[in-house]
Amino acid sequence: MSDILERIVALRRQDYRQLGASFGVSIPQVRVRPLVPFLAQDGVVLEIKRASPSKGAIALDLDPIQLRNQYIQAGARQISVLTEQRFFKGSLEDLTIASTGNTTTAFLRKDFILYPDELEVSYRCGADAVLLIARILPPALLRELVERCCSLGMVPLVEVREHEDTVKLATLAMQFPVVAGVNSRDLASFKVDPLVPAGMIGTLPCRAVFESGLSTPEACQFAQQLGYAGILIG
């Protein structure tokens, strides 16, 4: 099987060259909502996601506002929005629609960010935090993205899964208010191993989110007991 992550990144670079940082979506000229602190308190992060490479179509016709409201009513203070178009069928429009008019919920843009100008776009679309995947970003570029993210007032959620990722994270955590995300799903194969986040929690230099692989109340409680500040459920 080919490396799914490599395919996603290669096609994303191609789309960026052709469509720019907004990927062909009309976005606001300025941000229209105040920044909301991401993960100000420990808690769940619920996800707006239309599809995925592992599950295929999940909810292609979802209504971002309706789903947002359901999540808020369920008690979520953070919502993740998948904006990748090819494999997850999302877009920046989903983020803009979901975040507009809301001043109390923090929104995470979850995507495969590769370029600095994507952060300005994320900010204008209402993101309060942005996922940065350490595995696909060289150290210098990751640092540039983290610094830019912080300068805009957004929280960098730096996703780690391997030792090399945690080395990058440790350097950044000494200078920037980053949050770690540990993905139990290997983005190269999309196989899930919850023991990966369990084994990494003791090596992380900052607060962290347990990503993917949690499907029962008992599993969520286990992640909380490990010391994770957030649990991302998509």
mmCIF file of C-alpha atoms in Angstrom:
data_model
loop_
_atom_site.group_PDB
_atom_site.id
_atom_site.type_symbol
_atom_site.label_atom_id
_atom_site.label_comp_id
_atom_site.label_asym_id
_atom_site.label_seq_id
_atom_site.Cartn_x
_atom_site.Cartn_y
_atom_site.Cartn_z
ATOM 1 C CA MET A 1 0.000 0.000 0.000
ATOM 2 C CA SER A 2 1.312 3.429 -0.871
ATOM 3 C CA ASP A 3 1.861 5.963 1.869
ATOM 4 C CA ILE A 4 -1.482 7.775 2.178
ATOM 5 C CA LEU A 5 0.115 10.762 3.897
ATOM 6 C CA GLU A 6 2.591 11.230 1.053
ATOM 7 C CA ARG A 7 -0.277 11.191 -1.463
ATOM 8 C CA ILE A 8 -2.259 13.744 0.528
ATOM 9 C CA VAL A 9 0.718 16.083 0.857
ATOM 10 C CA ALA A 10 1.730 15.775 -2.806
ATOM 11 C CA LEU A 11 -1.780 16.559 -4.032
ATOM 12 C CA ARG A 12 -2.117 19.367 -1.540
ATOM 13 C CA ARG A 13 1.043 21.021 -2.871
ATOM 14 C CA GLN A 14 -0.356 20.682 -6.376
ATOM 15 C CA ASP A 15 -3.676 22.254 -5.370
ATOM 16 C CA TYR A 16 -1.889 25.069 -3.536
ATOM 17 C CA ARG A 17 0.122 25.933 -6.632
ATOM 18 C CA GLN A 18 -3.028 25.997 -8.755
ATOM 19 C CA LEU A 19 -5.534 27.540 -6.335
ATOM 20 C CA GLY A 20 -3.559 29.417 -3.684
ATOM 21 C CA ALA A 21 -3.840 29.377 0.100
ATOM 22 C CA SER A 22 -7.657 29.481 0.077
ATOM 23 C CA PHE A 23 -7.821 26.445 -2.259
ATOM 24 C CA GLY A 24 -10.356 28.157 -4.455
ATOM 25 C CA VAL A 25 -12.774 29.022 -1.655
ATOM 26 C CA SER A 26 -14.061 32.564 -1.200
ATOM 27 C CA ILE A 27 -12.997 33.643 2.289
ATOM 28 C CA PRO A 28 -13.664 36.715 4.474
ATOM 29 C CA GLN A 29 -11.460 39.750 3.906
ATOM 30 C CA VAL A 30 -11.102 40.186 7.672
ATOM 31 C CA ARG A 31 -11.828 38.100 10.728
ATOM 32 C CA VAL A 32 -15.333 38.743 12.033
ATOM 33 C CA ARG A 33 -15.250 36.994 15.426
ATOM 34 C CA PRO A 34 -13.064 37.395 18.518
ATOM 35 C CA LEU A 35 -10.393 34.854 19.321
ATOM 36 C CA VAL A 36 -11.523 32.194 21.782
ATOM 37 C CA PRO A 37 -8.827 30.403 23.839
ATOM 38 C CA PHE A 38 -8.389 26.844 22.604
ATOM 39 C CA LEU A 39 -8.426 24.228 25.369
ATOM 40 C CA ALA A 40 -8.668 26.877 28.077
ATOM 41 C CA GLN A 41 -10.051 24.063 30.202
ATOM 42 C CA ASP A 42 -9.556 20.334 29.844
ATOM 43 C CA GLY A 43 -12.233 18.724 27.728
ATOM 44 C CA VAL A 44 -13.411 17.063 24.569
ATOM 45 C CA VAL A 45 -12.845 18.333 21.018
ATOM 46 C CA LEU A 46 -15.653 17.206 18.710
ATOM 47 C CA GLU A 47 -15.140 17.166 14.953
ATOM 48 C CA ILE A 48 -16.992 18.332 11.880
ATOM 49 C CA LYS A 49 -15.897 15.847 9.226
ATOM 50 C CA ARG A 50 -17.575 14.827 5.970
ATOM 51 C CA ALA A 51 -15.360 11.885 4.980
ATOM 52 C CA SER A 52 -11.998 10.233 5.579
ATOM 53 C CA PRO A 53 -9.613 7.902 3.719
ATOM 54 C CA SER A 54 -10.292 5.134 6.245
ATOM 55 C CA LYS A 55 -14.101 5.419 6.493
ATOM 56 C CA GLY A 56 -15.010 6.897 3.130
ATOM 57 C CA ALA A 57 -18.159 9.042 3.120
ATOM 58 C CA ILE A 58 -19.328 9.837 6.647
ATOM 59 C CA ALA A 59 -21.720 12.769 6.330
ATOM 60 C CA LEU A 60 -21.223 14.442 2.968
ATOM 61 C CA ASP A 61 -24.368 16.560 3.326
ATOM 62 C CA LEU A 62 -23.845 17.690 6.905
ATOM 63 C CA ASP A 63 -24.955 21.170 7.975
ATOM 64 C CA PRO A 64 -21.986 22.821 9.783
ATOM 65 C CA ILE A 65 -24.207 25.124 11.844
ATOM 66 C CA GLN A 66 -26.603 22.374 12.892
ATOM 67 C CA LEU A 67 -23.764 20.042 13.858
ATOM 68 C CA ARG A 68 -21.943 22.849 15.672
ATOM 69 C CA ASN A 69 -25.042 23.582 17.718
ATOM 70 C CA GLN A 70 -25.502 19.921 18.581
ATOM 71 C CA TYR A 71 -21.902 19.723 19.780
ATOM 72 C CA ILE A 72 -22.262 22.859 21.882
ATOM 73 C CA GLN A 73 -25.460 21.557 23.420
ATOM 74 C CA ALA A 74 -23.588 18.361 24.282
ATOM 75 C CA GLY A 75 -21.047 20.433 26.193
ATOM 76 C CA ALA A 76 -18.170 20.785 23.740
ATOM 77 C CA ARG A 77 -16.107 23.942 24.167
ATOM 78 C CA GLN A 78 -13.785 23.102 21.280
ATOM 79 C CA ILE A 79 -14.754 22.010 17.779
ATOM 80 C CA SER A 80 -12.401 20.698 15.115
ATOM 81 C CA VAL A 81 -13.246 21.329 11.462
ATOM 82 C CA LEU A 82 -11.696 19.223 8.686
ATOM 83 C CA THR A 83 -10.983 21.552 5.771
ATOM 84 C CA GLU A 84 -9.038 19.240 3.427
ATOM 85 C CA GLN A 85 -10.946 18.842 0.168
ATOM 86 C CA ARG A 86 -9.774 15.745 -1.688
ATOM 87 C CA PHE A 87 -9.720 13.028 0.972
ATOM 88 C CA PHE A 88 -11.939 14.499 3.700
ATOM 89 C CA LYS A 89 -14.351 16.447 1.453
ATOM 90 C CA GLY A 90 -14.171 19.514 3.693
ATOM 91 C CA SER A 91 -13.343 23.102 2.899
ATOM 92 C CA LEU A 92 -12.582 26.451 4.461
ATOM 93 C CA GLU A 93 -16.234 27.239 3.895
ATOM 94 C CA ASP A 94 -17.127 24.677 6.572
ATOM 95 C CA LEU A 95 -14.834 26.454 9.039
ATOM 96 C CA THR A 96 -16.163 29.904 8.183
ATOM 97 C CA ILE A 97 -19.800 28.841 8.428
ATOM 98 C CA ALA A 98 -19.340 26.918 11.673
ATOM 99 C CA SER A 99 -17.375 29.651 13.451
ATOM 100 C CA THR A 100 -19.334 32.719 12.300
ATOM 101 C CA GLY A 101 -21.637 34.144 14.947
ATOM 102 C CA ASN A 102 -20.065 32.142 17.767
ATOM 103 C CA THR A 103 -18.020 33.913 20.445
ATOM 104 C CA THR A 104 -17.688 31.216 23.114
ATOM 105 C CA THR A 105 -16.470 28.091 21.304
ATOM 106 C CA ALA A 106 -12.892 27.564 20.118
ATOM 107 C CA PHE A 107 -12.469 26.268 16.574
ATOM 108 C CA LEU A 108 -9.529 24.181 15.412
ATOM 109 C CA ARG A 109 -8.666 24.083 11.724
ATOM 110 C CA LYS A 110 -7.606 20.506 11.043
ATOM 111 C CA ASP A 111 -5.763 20.146 7.763
ATOM 112 C CA PHE A 112 -2.349 19.478 6.238
ATOM 113 C CA ILE A 113 -0.865 22.963 6.532
ATOM 114 C CA LEU A 114 2.326 23.452 4.531
ATOM 115 C CA TYR A 115 2.644 27.199 3.858
ATOM 116 C CA PRO A 116 2.752 30.307 6.078
ATOM 117 C CA ASP A 117 0.013 32.178 4.200
ATOM 118 C CA GLU A 118 -2.402 29.374 5.064
ATOM 119 C CA LEU A 119 -2.313 30.655 8.643
ATOM 120 C CA GLU A 120 -3.552 34.111 7.691
ATOM 121 C CA VAL A 121 -6.353 32.409 5.765
ATOM 122 C CA SER A 122 -7.158 30.235 8.788
ATOM 123 C CA TYR A 123 -7.344 33.310 10.987
ATOM 124 C CA ARG A 124 -9.676 35.150 8.626
ATOM 125 C CA CYS A 125 -11.941 32.089 8.440
ATOM 126 C CA GLY A 126 -12.359 32.088 12.220
ATOM 127 C CA ALA A 127 -9.842 29.523 13.483
ATOM 128 C CA ASP A 128 -8.636 29.837 17.080
ATOM 129 C CA ALA A 129 -6.152 26.982 16.710
ATOM 130 C CA VAL A 130 -4.450 25.281 13.778
ATOM 131 C CA LEU A 131 -3.172 21.734 13.440
ATOM 132 C CA LEU A 132 0.485 21.517 12.396
ATOM 133 C CA ILE A 133 1.696 17.980 11.647
ATOM 134 C CA ALA A 134 5.342 17.722 12.704
ATOM 135 C CA ARG A 135 5.897 14.669 10.533
ATOM 136 C CA ILE A 136 5.401 16.584 7.273
ATOM 137 C CA LEU A 137 7.176 19.812 8.272
ATOM 138 C CA PRO A 138 10.962 20.365 8.429
ATOM 139 C CA PRO A 139 12.083 21.914 11.755
ATOM 140 C CA ALA A 140 12.711 25.408 10.346
ATOM 141 C CA LEU A 141 9.354 25.540 8.571
ATOM 142 C CA LEU A 142 7.498 24.158 11.583
ATOM 143 C CA ARG A 143 9.070 26.849 13.738
ATOM 144 C CA GLU A 144 8.069 29.536 11.244
ATOM 145 C CA LEU A 145 4.495 28.276 11.202
ATOM 146 C CA VAL A 146 4.291 28.070 15.003
ATOM 147 C CA GLU A 147 5.666 31.580 15.382
ATOM 148 C CA ARG A 148 3.253 32.985 12.811
ATOM 149 C CA CYS A 149 0.338 31.153 14.374
ATOM 150 C CA CYS A 150 1.153 32.635 17.783
ATOM 151 C CA SER A 151 1.600 36.134 16.337
ATOM 152 C CA LEU A 152 -1.986 35.935 15.073
ATOM 153 C CA GLY A 153 -3.212 34.866 18.511
ATOM 154 C CA MET A 154 -4.033 31.303 17.475
ATOM 155 C CA VAL A 155 -2.859 28.192 19.295
ATOM 156 C CA PRO A 156 -0.533 25.825 17.378
ATOM 157 C CA LEU A 157 -1.610 22.220 17.929
ATOM 158 C CA VAL A 158 1.559 20.366 16.980
ATOM 159 C CA GLU A 159 0.799 16.761 16.101
ATOM 160 C CA VAL A 160 3.471 14.230 17.037
ATOM 161 C CA ARG A 161 3.690 10.477 16.771
ATOM 162 C CA GLU A 162 7.351 9.512 16.415
ATOM 163 C CA HIS A 163 10.534 10.336 18.314
ATOM 164 C CA GLU A 164 11.680 12.810 15.665
ATOM 165 C CA ASP A 165 8.409 14.682 16.104
ATOM 166 C CA THR A 166 8.850 15.034 19.854
ATOM 167 C CA VAL A 167 12.363 16.418 19.356
ATOM 168 C CA LYS A 168 10.892 19.201 17.196
ATOM 169 C CA LEU A 169 8.141 19.771 19.753
ATOM 170 C CA ALA A 170 10.529 20.018 22.705
ATOM 171 C CA THR A 171 12.447 22.846 21.065
ATOM 172 C CA LEU A 172 9.292 24.757 20.234
ATOM 173 C CA ALA A 173 7.708 24.290 23.657
ATOM 174 C CA MET A 174 10.583 26.174 25.262
ATOM 175 C CA GLN A 175 9.657 29.335 23.359
ATOM 176 C CA PHE A 176 6.030 29.153 22.276
ATOM 177 C CA PRO A 177 2.681 28.288 23.931
ATOM 178 C CA VAL A 178 2.122 25.160 21.883
ATOM 179 C CA VAL A 179 -0.250 22.301 22.577
ATOM 180 C CA ALA A 180 0.726 18.786 21.520
ATOM 181 C CA GLY A 181 -1.558 16.393 19.703
ATOM 182 C CA VAL A 182 -0.722 12.696 19.744
ATOM 183 C CA ASN A 183 -2.477 10.786 17.007
ATOM 184 C CA SER A 184 -3.233 7.133 17.644
ATOM 185 C CA ARG A 185 -3.822 6.861 13.885
ATOM 186 C CA ASP A 186 -0.734 6.451 11.706
ATOM 187 C CA LEU A 187 -1.372 8.843 8.815
ATOM 188 C CA ALA A 188 0.840 6.778 6.525
ATOM 189 C CA SER A 189 -1.405 3.708 6.767
ATOM 190 C CA PHE A 190 -4.414 5.012 8.761
ATOM 191 C CA LYS A 191 -4.078 2.120 11.202
ATOM 192 C CA VAL A 192 -4.963 2.936 14.808
ATOM 193 C CA ASP A 193 -2.872 2.040 17.847
ATOM 194 C CA PRO A 194 -4.075 3.679 21.100
ATOM 195 C CA LEU A 195 -0.936 2.475 22.846
ATOM 196 C CA VAL A 196 1.094 5.089 20.966
ATOM 197 C CA PRO A 197 -0.455 8.060 22.841
ATOM 198 C CA ALA A 198 -0.333 6.022 26.050
ATOM 199 C CA GLY A 199 3.399 5.527 25.660
ATOM 200 C CA MET A 200 4.155 9.122 24.662
ATOM 201 C CA ILE A 201 2.381 11.125 27.333
ATOM 202 C CA GLY A 202 5.360 11.010 29.689
ATOM 203 C CA THR A 203 7.696 12.489 27.073
ATOM 204 C CA LEU A 204 5.636 15.544 26.159
ATOM 205 C CA PRO A 205 6.781 18.996 27.339
ATOM 206 C CA CYS A 206 3.334 20.650 27.226
ATOM 207 C CA ARG A 207 -0.389 20.017 27.519
ATOM 208 C CA ALA A 208 -1.623 17.521 24.997
ATOM 209 C CA VAL A 209 -4.651 16.216 23.106
ATOM 210 C CA PHE A 210 -5.288 12.503 22.524
ATOM 211 C CA GLU A 211 -6.326 12.219 18.856
ATOM 212 C CA SER A 212 -8.383 9.425 17.275
ATOM 213 C CA GLY A 213 -9.107 5.870 18.347
ATOM 214 C CA LEU A 214 -11.459 6.604 21.242
ATOM 215 C CA SER A 215 -14.957 5.210 20.783
ATOM 216 C CA THR A 216 -16.242 4.357 24.260
ATOM 217 C CA PRO A 217 -16.654 6.272 27.549
ATOM 218 C CA GLU A 218 -14.148 3.903 29.146
ATOM 219 C CA ALA A 219 -11.521 4.680 26.506
ATOM 220 C CA CYS A 220 -12.040 8.412 26.977
ATOM 221 C CA GLN A 221 -11.684 8.031 30.725
ATOM 222 C CA PHE A 222 -8.465 6.075 30.159
ATOM 223 C CA ALA A 223 -7.029 8.914 28.053
ATOM 224 C CA GLN A 224 -7.960 11.432 30.731
ATOM 225 C CA GLN A 225 -6.322 9.322 33.424
ATOM 226 C CA LEU A 226 -3.144 9.204 31.358
ATOM 227 C CA GLY A 227 -2.941 12.987 31.702
ATOM 228 C CA TYR A 228 -4.288 14.249 28.385
ATOM 229 C CA ALA A 229 -5.915 17.685 28.648
ATOM 230 C CA GLY A 230 -8.061 17.134 25.581
ATOM 231 C CA ILE A 231 -9.675 14.247 23.730
ATOM 232 C CA LEU A 232 -10.358 14.703 20.018
ATOM 233 C CA ILE A 233 -13.234 12.587 18.765
ATOM 234 C CA GLY A 234 -13.970 12.597 15.063
#
